[in-house]
Structures are given as structure tokens and as C-alpha cells.
């Protein structure tokens, strides 16, 4: 396995204290005892709105088996973007769909939206869980990874969030689907914040030609991501000339002047918070980014494994890549995280 592009980096946090909140940042559940779908108050509000906005005259004794529909969604949603597709007979003709930048009010628009995403974004969906959250309500948690194929560098757009699926008790079919994204505060249609969140992911980064660590994005907020990493190899070194050595992930071409260098060791992987940034990763910049990430983690109630270390990941050769096209990441391992 090719050495990954990371190195151990002690961080400095002299006199640093997180500021009081001057903006709204989503709170993500870090304790396993918390209900996963309650780590953002907006989701609870959205759930109540979804029920309030769609009043149906319920039969005296509904025969809708919501538990069966939970099992149905576990299977059906895996096919939302493949050739098989979802089963349209499970949805009302007048199903309402809403996310921050899209809305449709019938099954034709609902299916057209899925078809357009398949055509232009080659999307993949990862379904984390599906659960009953009300008498006629099912909530799902997912990660969607999409590549915009019309742009030559094929940028990757990642969204994570929950979907609130409302069941019509008269028909036993889904009558409403509301998507709530982790990365925006305003999940109502039409959200300029949501549009900008998608658009900014289209920016150009020079692609790495090296093998990268494998990971799955669990949560993507406006400021950082939480990822699940598999095992990977780490190239490490220490010393004052730390940042002059790593040009790219797994690449050590600038180390000729200083051969104190590195050792290779394997990492088991795990759950990590990641903050990405562009430009040349100077020592001061990386320390500031690590402080910034720790601030977000503390604000959102997430616990790091080690308060004094992080990993720096570089995806590009600093001698061959324009500064604006460089991609760097600061990574901090987390403990007791669940979604």
C-alpha cells in the first residue's frame, strides 16, 4: 500500500479559548446515548413542520404498517440512483418534495429530479440508517456523493443530512419527502445558503495522482467533515524543518536537504474530523487551522482522542502546483462519535 500523505504534527494552543458563539453552527451528537436524529434542532422543527403542513383525514383504524415501510426503504433507497431505480408505486401521485434548492409537487417531478441528478452528477448514496420517528413518519440518514461531469475537472459535491418521509394513512404510500442538509442553517426552499453550499464545491483543485486513504464521509457541516477512515500507511517525521519536507501525499521529493526524515507506520483508521484549505501549508497556517477545527469541535460537543496532535494531509506537489489549486487537510481523530 502506498504511504498516505499524512504526518504527525504537534499543535500549539497558547492561550486559546473558544469564543462565544457569534453565529449558528449545527450541533452534532457525539454521545452514543443521544438519539442520532436529534443532534440538530432544525431537524426536529422540520419534522413538526412536515406533519403540520400536510393534514390528512386519518381513518379510524389505519392499517398502514410503518415498520414494514421502514424495511422497504432500506432496500428501495439503495436503488435511487442505479438502473433499477425506486419503486414509484410506493409514492402518492401528488407527493411533495422539498430540499433547500429544489421542490416538486407530483410523482413526475419527483422522478425527473432523480433522473437529472443521475444524468449530470453520477451520484452515489450511502444509507446510514432508517427509523420510524412518528406514527406516520420515517426518517433516514444518508450521505450523497456526486461528481459534476460537465466540468473538465469533475468536482465532487458531498452532502449529508436526513430525509423526513411522511406516510399518507389513507393510502399507505409516501406523500411527502423533506430533505434537511447538515451544511446549511436555512433548509427552507429556496435557500441561497444551500445554493452557495453546492456552488462552492465546484471550485478547482488539482487532482492527486497518488493513492489516497479510503474514507466515507459521515457528516459534512459548513465548516468541516467527519469521516470514517479504513487502515492506511502514514509517513512521519519530526523536527524544525517539518513543513519543507512533504510535497504531496506519499511524496517526499523535497527531503534531500534534510535526511533526518521519516518512518512509516500503519494506522488502523477510525473516525476523524477534517478541515480542508487551499494554498501552501506553512507551519503557522496549519497551527491556525488546527485551532480553528478544535474550536468547531468544542462548540459542537465532539471529543478528540488527543488534544495535542493532528495530521496534515497534502494532496499536491508544492513545486508543481499553483497555490490556489492546492488541497490540504488538517485531521483530528475523534472518540465516542456516532450518527
Tab-separated table of C-alpha atoms in Angstrom:
chain	number	residue	atom	x	y	z
A	1	UNK	CA	0.000	0.000	0.000
A	2	UNK	CA	1.366	3.401	-0.910
A	3	UNK	CA	2.263	5.599	2.070
A	4	UNK	CA	-0.512	8.061	2.809
A	5	UNK	CA	0.037	11.700	2.694
A	6	UNK	CA	-0.035	12.473	6.330
A	7	UNK	CA	2.373	13.326	9.078
A	8	UNK	CA	2.125	13.758	12.801
A	9	UNK	CA	2.030	17.372	13.829
A	10	UNK	CA	2.008	18.691	17.400
A	11	UNK	CA	-0.266	21.693	17.618
A	12	UNK	CA	0.289	24.778	19.719
A	13	UNK	CA	-2.643	26.275	21.582
A	14	UNK	CA	-1.129	29.013	23.763
A	15	UNK	CA	-3.852	30.970	25.499
A	16	UNK	CA	-6.528	29.765	23.115
A	17	UNK	CA	-10.098	29.837	24.302
A	18	UNK	CA	-13.089	29.210	22.026
A	19	UNK	CA	-15.131	32.340	21.502
A	20	UNK	CA	-18.732	32.614	22.467
A	21	UNK	CA	-20.945	31.743	19.564
A	22	UNK	CA	-21.363	34.613	17.096
A	23	UNK	CA	-23.138	32.514	14.514
A	24	UNK	CA	-25.227	29.435	14.154
A	25	UNK	CA	-23.405	26.151	13.831
A	26	UNK	CA	-25.144	22.782	13.867
A	27	UNK	CA	-24.680	20.645	16.960
A	28	UNK	CA	-23.776	17.061	16.135
A	29	UNK	CA	-24.403	14.303	18.645
A	30	UNK	CA	-21.171	12.865	19.972
A	31	UNK	CA	-22.535	10.750	22.795
A	32	UNK	CA	-23.840	7.328	21.977
A	33	UNK	CA	-26.658	7.820	24.469
A	34	UNK	CA	-28.153	10.621	22.379
A	35	UNK	CA	-30.735	9.979	19.724
A	36	UNK	CA	-28.896	10.344	16.407
A	37	UNK	CA	-31.602	12.335	14.663
A	38	UNK	CA	-31.878	14.918	17.460
A	39	UNK	CA	-28.429	16.491	17.118
A	40	UNK	CA	-29.842	19.495	15.258
A	41	UNK	CA	-32.861	21.383	16.463
A	42	UNK	CA	-33.728	22.383	12.914
A	43	UNK	CA	-34.381	18.723	12.124
A	44	UNK	CA	-36.921	18.472	14.937
A	45	UNK	CA	-38.577	21.672	13.750
A	46	UNK	CA	-38.557	20.375	10.200
A	47	UNK	CA	-40.213	17.173	11.345
A	48	UNK	CA	-43.001	19.092	13.051
A	49	UNK	CA	-43.493	21.315	10.019
A	50	UNK	CA	-43.648	18.295	7.767
A	51	UNK	CA	-46.513	16.934	9.827
A	52	UNK	CA	-48.263	20.292	10.228
A	53	UNK	CA	-48.142	21.207	6.546
A	54	UNK	CA	-49.813	18.018	5.399
A	55	UNK	CA	-53.071	17.398	7.228
A	56	UNK	CA	-54.867	14.255	6.158
A	57	UNK	CA	-58.127	12.926	7.458
A	58	UNK	CA	-56.969	9.752	9.082
A	59	UNK	CA	-59.170	6.699	9.057
A	60	UNK	CA	-60.495	5.469	12.384
A	61	UNK	CA	-58.312	2.373	12.161
A	62	UNK	CA	-55.422	2.745	9.759
A	63	UNK	CA	-53.933	-0.476	8.501
A	64	UNK	CA	-50.652	1.143	7.459
A	65	UNK	CA	-47.678	-0.946	8.596
A	66	UNK	CA	-44.984	1.710	9.086
A	67	UNK	CA	-42.469	-0.856	10.315
A	68	UNK	CA	-42.838	-2.689	7.000
A	69	UNK	CA	-42.227	0.597	5.166
A	70	UNK	CA	-39.011	1.073	7.157
A	71	UNK	CA	-37.741	-2.255	5.817
A	72	UNK	CA	-38.972	-1.302	2.346
A	73	UNK	CA	-36.960	1.948	2.355
A	74	UNK	CA	-33.808	0.150	3.492
A	75	UNK	CA	-33.932	-1.771	0.230
A	76	UNK	CA	-35.573	0.718	-2.132
A	77	UNK	CA	-33.350	3.740	-1.418
A	78	UNK	CA	-30.227	1.790	-2.323
A	79	UNK	CA	-31.545	1.825	-5.894
A	80	UNK	CA	-32.432	5.515	-6.105
A	81	UNK	CA	-29.537	6.322	-8.465
A	82	UNK	CA	-28.930	2.983	-10.193
A	83	UNK	CA	-30.539	1.426	-13.259
A	84	UNK	CA	-33.283	-0.262	-11.240
A	85	UNK	CA	-34.467	2.950	-9.611
A	86	UNK	CA	-37.009	3.350	-6.821
A	87	UNK	CA	-40.431	1.715	-6.872
A	88	UNK	CA	-42.805	4.567	-7.926
A	89	UNK	CA	-45.880	2.630	-6.797
A	90	UNK	CA	-44.865	3.287	-3.177
A	91	UNK	CA	-45.409	7.052	-3.625
A	92	UNK	CA	-48.576	9.127	-3.963
A	93	UNK	CA	-49.233	10.803	-7.320
A	94	UNK	CA	-49.185	14.165	-5.542
A	95	UNK	CA	-46.091	13.586	-3.437
A	96	UNK	CA	-44.445	16.790	-2.223
A	97	UNK	CA	-40.656	17.012	-2.333
A	98	UNK	CA	-38.558	19.780	-0.766
A	99	UNK	CA	-34.861	20.376	-0.201
A	100	UNK	CA	-33.048	23.728	0.168
A	101	UNK	CA	-32.838	24.333	-3.614
A	102	UNK	CA	-35.443	22.039	-5.197
A	103	UNK	CA	-39.173	21.408	-4.934
A	104	UNK	CA	-41.710	19.243	-6.773
A	105	UNK	CA	-45.370	18.537	-6.135
A	106	UNK	CA	-46.082	15.320	-8.008
A	107	UNK	CA	-44.524	11.969	-8.806
A	108	UNK	CA	-43.433	13.053	-12.291
A	109	UNK	CA	-41.362	15.952	-10.938
A	110	UNK	CA	-40.023	13.721	-8.169
A	111	UNK	CA	-38.771	11.116	-10.640
A	112	UNK	CA	-37.491	13.796	-13.044
A	113	UNK	CA	-35.339	15.288	-10.273
A	114	UNK	CA	-33.747	11.879	-9.641
A	115	UNK	CA	-33.159	11.383	-13.384
A	116	UNK	CA	-31.449	14.785	-13.766
A	117	UNK	CA	-29.138	14.067	-10.844
A	118	UNK	CA	-28.181	10.751	-12.443
A	119	UNK	CA	-27.533	12.466	-15.776
A	120	UNK	CA	-25.321	15.326	-14.624
A	121	UNK	CA	-23.819	14.257	-11.286
A	122	UNK	CA	-23.252	10.475	-11.388
A	123	UNK	CA	-24.426	10.338	-7.737
A	124	UNK	CA	-23.906	7.642	-5.154
A	125	UNK	CA	-25.897	7.395	-1.940
A	126	UNK	CA	-24.813	5.813	1.337
A	127	UNK	CA	-27.743	4.999	3.626
A	128	UNK	CA	-26.654	5.079	7.279
A	129	UNK	CA	-29.952	4.283	8.954
A	130	UNK	CA	-33.741	4.279	8.559
A	131	UNK	CA	-36.079	4.509	11.537
A	132	UNK	CA	-39.672	5.197	12.484
A	133	UNK	CA	-39.900	8.654	14.110
A	134	UNK	CA	-43.664	9.134	14.307
A	135	UNK	CA	-46.985	7.330	13.789
A	136	UNK	CA	-46.817	8.103	10.047
A	137	UNK	CA	-43.229	9.348	9.725
A	138	UNK	CA	-39.923	7.703	8.822
A	139	UNK	CA	-36.538	9.438	8.995
A	140	UNK	CA	-33.432	8.383	7.087
A	141	UNK	CA	-29.813	9.499	7.411
A	142	UNK	CA	-27.613	9.483	4.324
A	143	UNK	CA	-24.502	10.692	2.542
A	144	UNK	CA	-24.711	11.673	-1.129
A	145	UNK	CA	-21.519	11.916	-3.214
A	146	UNK	CA	-21.845	13.497	-6.655
A	147	UNK	CA	-19.384	14.375	-9.427
A	148	UNK	CA	-20.380	17.170	-11.788
A	149	UNK	CA	-19.487	15.567	-15.125
A	150	UNK	CA	-19.963	18.721	-17.242
A	151	UNK	CA	-16.859	20.417	-15.816
A	152	UNK	CA	-13.489	19.134	-17.068
A	153	UNK	CA	-12.015	18.623	-13.568
A	154	UNK	CA	-15.244	16.789	-12.459
A	155	UNK	CA	-15.546	18.348	-8.988
A	156	UNK	CA	-17.012	16.251	-6.212
A	157	UNK	CA	-20.025	17.536	-4.294
A	158	UNK	CA	-20.770	15.906	-0.937
A	159	UNK	CA	-23.993	16.395	1.000
A	160	UNK	CA	-25.066	14.723	4.228
A	161	UNK	CA	-28.364	15.012	6.019
A	162	UNK	CA	-31.697	13.480	6.892
A	163	UNK	CA	-34.888	12.856	4.938
A	164	UNK	CA	-38.276	13.008	6.637
A	165	UNK	CA	-40.722	10.738	4.818
A	166	UNK	CA	-44.416	11.221	5.624
A	167	UNK	CA	-46.877	8.382	5.019
A	168	UNK	CA	-50.453	9.031	3.886
A	169	UNK	CA	-52.541	6.955	6.341
A	170	UNK	CA	-55.354	6.695	3.779
A	171	UNK	CA	-53.228	5.132	1.025
A	172	UNK	CA	-50.241	3.692	2.873
A	173	UNK	CA	-47.949	5.500	0.401
A	174	UNK	CA	-45.364	8.232	0.875
A	175	UNK	CA	-46.946	11.658	0.409
A	176	UNK	CA	-44.114	13.983	1.469
A	177	UNK	CA	-40.307	13.943	1.374
A	178	UNK	CA	-38.329	16.738	3.086
A	179	UNK	CA	-34.503	16.809	2.896
A	180	UNK	CA	-32.510	18.629	5.594
A	181	UNK	CA	-28.805	19.246	4.923
A	182	UNK	CA	-26.193	19.308	7.701
A	183	UNK	CA	-24.219	22.044	5.953
A	184	UNK	CA	-26.849	24.821	5.994
A	185	UNK	CA	-28.949	26.530	8.656
A	186	UNK	CA	-31.771	27.591	6.336
A	187	UNK	CA	-33.221	24.375	4.926
A	188	UNK	CA	-36.377	26.045	3.602
A	189	UNK	CA	-36.911	26.350	-0.143
A	190	UNK	CA	-35.432	28.495	-1.750
A	191	UNK	CA	-32.227	28.767	0.316
A	192	UNK	CA	-29.443	30.978	-1.067
A	193	UNK	CA	-27.230	29.426	1.596
A	194	UNK	CA	-27.988	25.999	0.158
A	195	UNK	CA	-27.246	27.104	-3.409
A	196	UNK	CA	-23.908	28.605	-2.351
A	197	UNK	CA	-23.046	25.451	-0.404
A	198	UNK	CA	-23.337	23.414	-3.614
A	199	UNK	CA	-21.698	26.006	-5.862
A	200	UNK	CA	-18.573	26.440	-3.721
A	201	UNK	CA	-17.839	22.722	-4.030
A	202	UNK	CA	-17.314	23.195	-7.776
A	203	UNK	CA	-14.013	25.028	-7.228
A	204	UNK	CA	-10.913	23.751	-8.990
A	205	UNK	CA	-8.330	21.621	-7.171
A	206	UNK	CA	-5.501	19.890	-8.980
A	207	UNK	CA	-6.091	16.169	-8.683
A	208	UNK	CA	-3.590	13.974	-6.899
A	209	UNK	CA	-2.008	11.171	-8.915
A	210	UNK	CA	-1.186	9.189	-5.789
A	211	UNK	CA	-3.173	6.603	-3.899
A	212	UNK	CA	-5.239	8.214	-1.165
A	213	UNK	CA	-6.555	6.828	2.129
A	214	UNK	CA	-10.033	5.353	1.769
A	215	UNK	CA	-12.769	7.055	3.758
A	216	UNK	CA	-16.512	7.585	3.976
A	217	UNK	CA	-17.989	10.978	4.835
A	218	UNK	CA	-20.462	10.680	7.714
A	219	UNK	CA	-21.242	14.341	8.400
A	220	UNK	CA	-20.413	17.411	6.338
A	221	UNK	CA	-21.085	20.716	8.088
A	222	UNK	CA	-20.470	24.208	6.751
A	223	UNK	CA	-17.002	24.187	8.355
A	224	UNK	CA	-15.653	20.631	8.497
A	225	UNK	CA	-16.353	16.970	7.778
A	226	UNK	CA	-16.490	13.881	9.958
A	227	UNK	CA	-15.100	10.845	8.122
A	228	UNK	CA	-14.657	7.141	8.751
A	229	UNK	CA	-11.206	6.007	7.579
A	230	UNK	CA	-10.052	2.496	6.816
A	231	UNK	CA	-6.475	1.334	7.561
A	232	UNK	CA	-3.700	3.241	5.796
A	233	UNK	CA	0.063	3.820	5.946
A	234	UNK	CA	1.466	7.035	7.419
A	235	UNK	CA	4.798	8.659	6.576
A	236	UNK	CA	6.019	10.626	9.589
A	237	UNK	CA	8.884	12.854	10.568
A	238	UNK	CA	9.657	15.374	13.257
A	239	UNK	CA	11.990	18.296	13.590
A	240	UNK	CA	12.147	22.017	12.926
A	241	UNK	CA	12.149	21.649	9.150
A	242	UNK	CA	8.884	19.750	9.267
A	243	UNK	CA	6.911	21.523	6.571
A	244	UNK	CA	9.650	21.741	3.961
A	245	UNK	CA	9.593	18.013	3.508
A	246	UNK	CA	6.150	16.927	2.461
A	247	UNK	CA	5.220	17.930	-1.070
A	248	UNK	CA	2.354	15.544	-1.665
A	249	UNK	CA	0.566	12.646	-0.195
A	250	UNK	CA	3.137	9.916	-0.034
A	251	UNK	CA	5.722	12.086	-1.807
A	252	UNK	CA	8.961	13.158	-0.184
A	253	UNK	CA	10.869	14.818	-3.025
A	254	UNK	CA	11.951	17.911	-1.073
A	255	UNK	CA	13.592	15.922	1.702
A	256	UNK	CA	17.008	15.728	0.081
A	257	UNK	CA	18.329	18.643	2.122
A	258	UNK	CA	17.342	17.071	5.386
A	259	UNK	CA	17.595	13.313	5.725
A	260	UNK	CA	16.614	13.043	9.380
A	261	UNK	CA	13.345	12.107	7.880
A	262	UNK	CA	10.698	9.729	8.346
A	263	UNK	CA	9.391	6.452	9.405
A	264	UNK	CA	6.474	4.533	8.003
A	265	UNK	CA	3.809	3.021	10.185
A	266	UNK	CA	0.308	1.700	9.730
A	267	UNK	CA	-2.799	3.388	11.077
A	268	UNK	CA	-5.852	1.342	11.961
A	269	UNK	CA	-8.162	4.099	10.781
A	270	UNK	CA	-11.145	5.387	12.720
A	271	UNK	CA	-13.403	8.439	12.916
A	272	UNK	CA	-11.792	11.829	12.265
A	273	UNK	CA	-12.819	15.448	11.874
A	274	UNK	CA	-11.278	17.118	8.823
A	275	UNK	CA	-10.904	20.768	7.842
A	276	UNK	CA	-9.687	21.458	4.303
A	277	UNK	CA	-7.911	24.548	2.976
A	278	UNK	CA	-6.001	25.650	-0.102
A	279	UNK	CA	-2.593	27.285	-0.569
A	280	UNK	CA	0.846	26.343	0.668
A	281	UNK	CA	0.595	24.706	4.080
A	282	UNK	CA	3.040	26.742	6.156
A	283	UNK	CA	3.634	25.824	9.774
A	284	UNK	CA	1.757	28.862	11.053
A	285	UNK	CA	-1.176	28.238	8.744
A	286	UNK	CA	-1.521	24.614	9.823
A	287	UNK	CA	-1.417	25.545	13.513
A	288	UNK	CA	-4.159	28.124	12.937
A	289	UNK	CA	-6.294	25.635	11.014
A	290	UNK	CA	-5.890	23.060	13.779
A	291	UNK	CA	-7.021	25.668	16.331
A	292	UNK	CA	-9.979	26.546	14.148
A	293	UNK	CA	-11.022	22.908	13.835
A	294	UNK	CA	-10.723	22.328	17.591
A	295	UNK	CA	-12.918	25.380	18.143
A	296	UNK	CA	-15.667	23.886	15.956
A	297	UNK	CA	-15.375	20.506	17.658
A	298	UNK	CA	-15.702	22.014	21.123
A	299	UNK	CA	-18.655	24.111	20.009
A	300	UNK	CA	-20.402	21.044	18.576
A	301	UNK	CA	-19.646	18.829	21.576
A	302	UNK	CA	-17.247	16.445	19.817
A	303	UNK	CA	-14.303	14.897	21.674
A	304	UNK	CA	-10.854	14.390	20.196
A	305	UNK	CA	-8.639	11.412	21.022
A	306	UNK	CA	-5.585	13.589	21.632
A	307	UNK	CA	-5.783	17.306	22.391
A	308	UNK	CA	-2.185	17.951	21.347
A	309	UNK	CA	-1.834	16.377	17.926
A	310	UNK	CA	-3.260	16.345	14.437
A	311	UNK	CA	-2.355	15.075	10.988
A	312	UNK	CA	-1.574	17.238	7.988
A	313	UNK	CA	-2.589	15.847	4.606
A	314	UNK	CA	-1.204	17.310	1.369
A	315	UNK	CA	-2.645	16.238	-1.948
A	316	UNK	CA	-0.337	18.097	-4.342
A	317	UNK	CA	3.303	18.727	-5.161
A	318	UNK	CA	4.143	22.191	-3.805
A	319	UNK	CA	6.754	22.760	-6.531
A	320	UNK	CA	4.445	21.914	-9.419
A	321	UNK	CA	1.024	23.205	-8.359
A	322	UNK	CA	-0.390	26.726	-8.310
A	323	UNK	CA	-1.129	27.835	-4.758
A	324	UNK	CA	-4.866	28.384	-5.374
A	325	UNK	CA	-5.210	24.832	-6.760
A	326	UNK	CA	-3.572	23.090	-3.787
A	327	UNK	CA	-5.682	20.970	-1.476
A	328	UNK	CA	-4.639	20.438	2.138
A	329	UNK	CA	-6.405	18.996	5.155
A	330	UNK	CA	-5.975	19.032	8.914
A	331	UNK	CA	-7.253	15.826	10.521
A	332	UNK	CA	-8.079	15.200	14.192
A	333	UNK	CA	-9.159	11.773	15.468
A	334	UNK	CA	-12.438	11.621	17.405
A	335	UNK	CA	-13.734	9.372	20.171
A	336	UNK	CA	-17.275	8.308	21.126
A	337	UNK	CA	-18.791	9.565	17.885
A	338	UNK	CA	-21.986	8.178	16.422
A	339	UNK	CA	-24.612	9.269	13.940
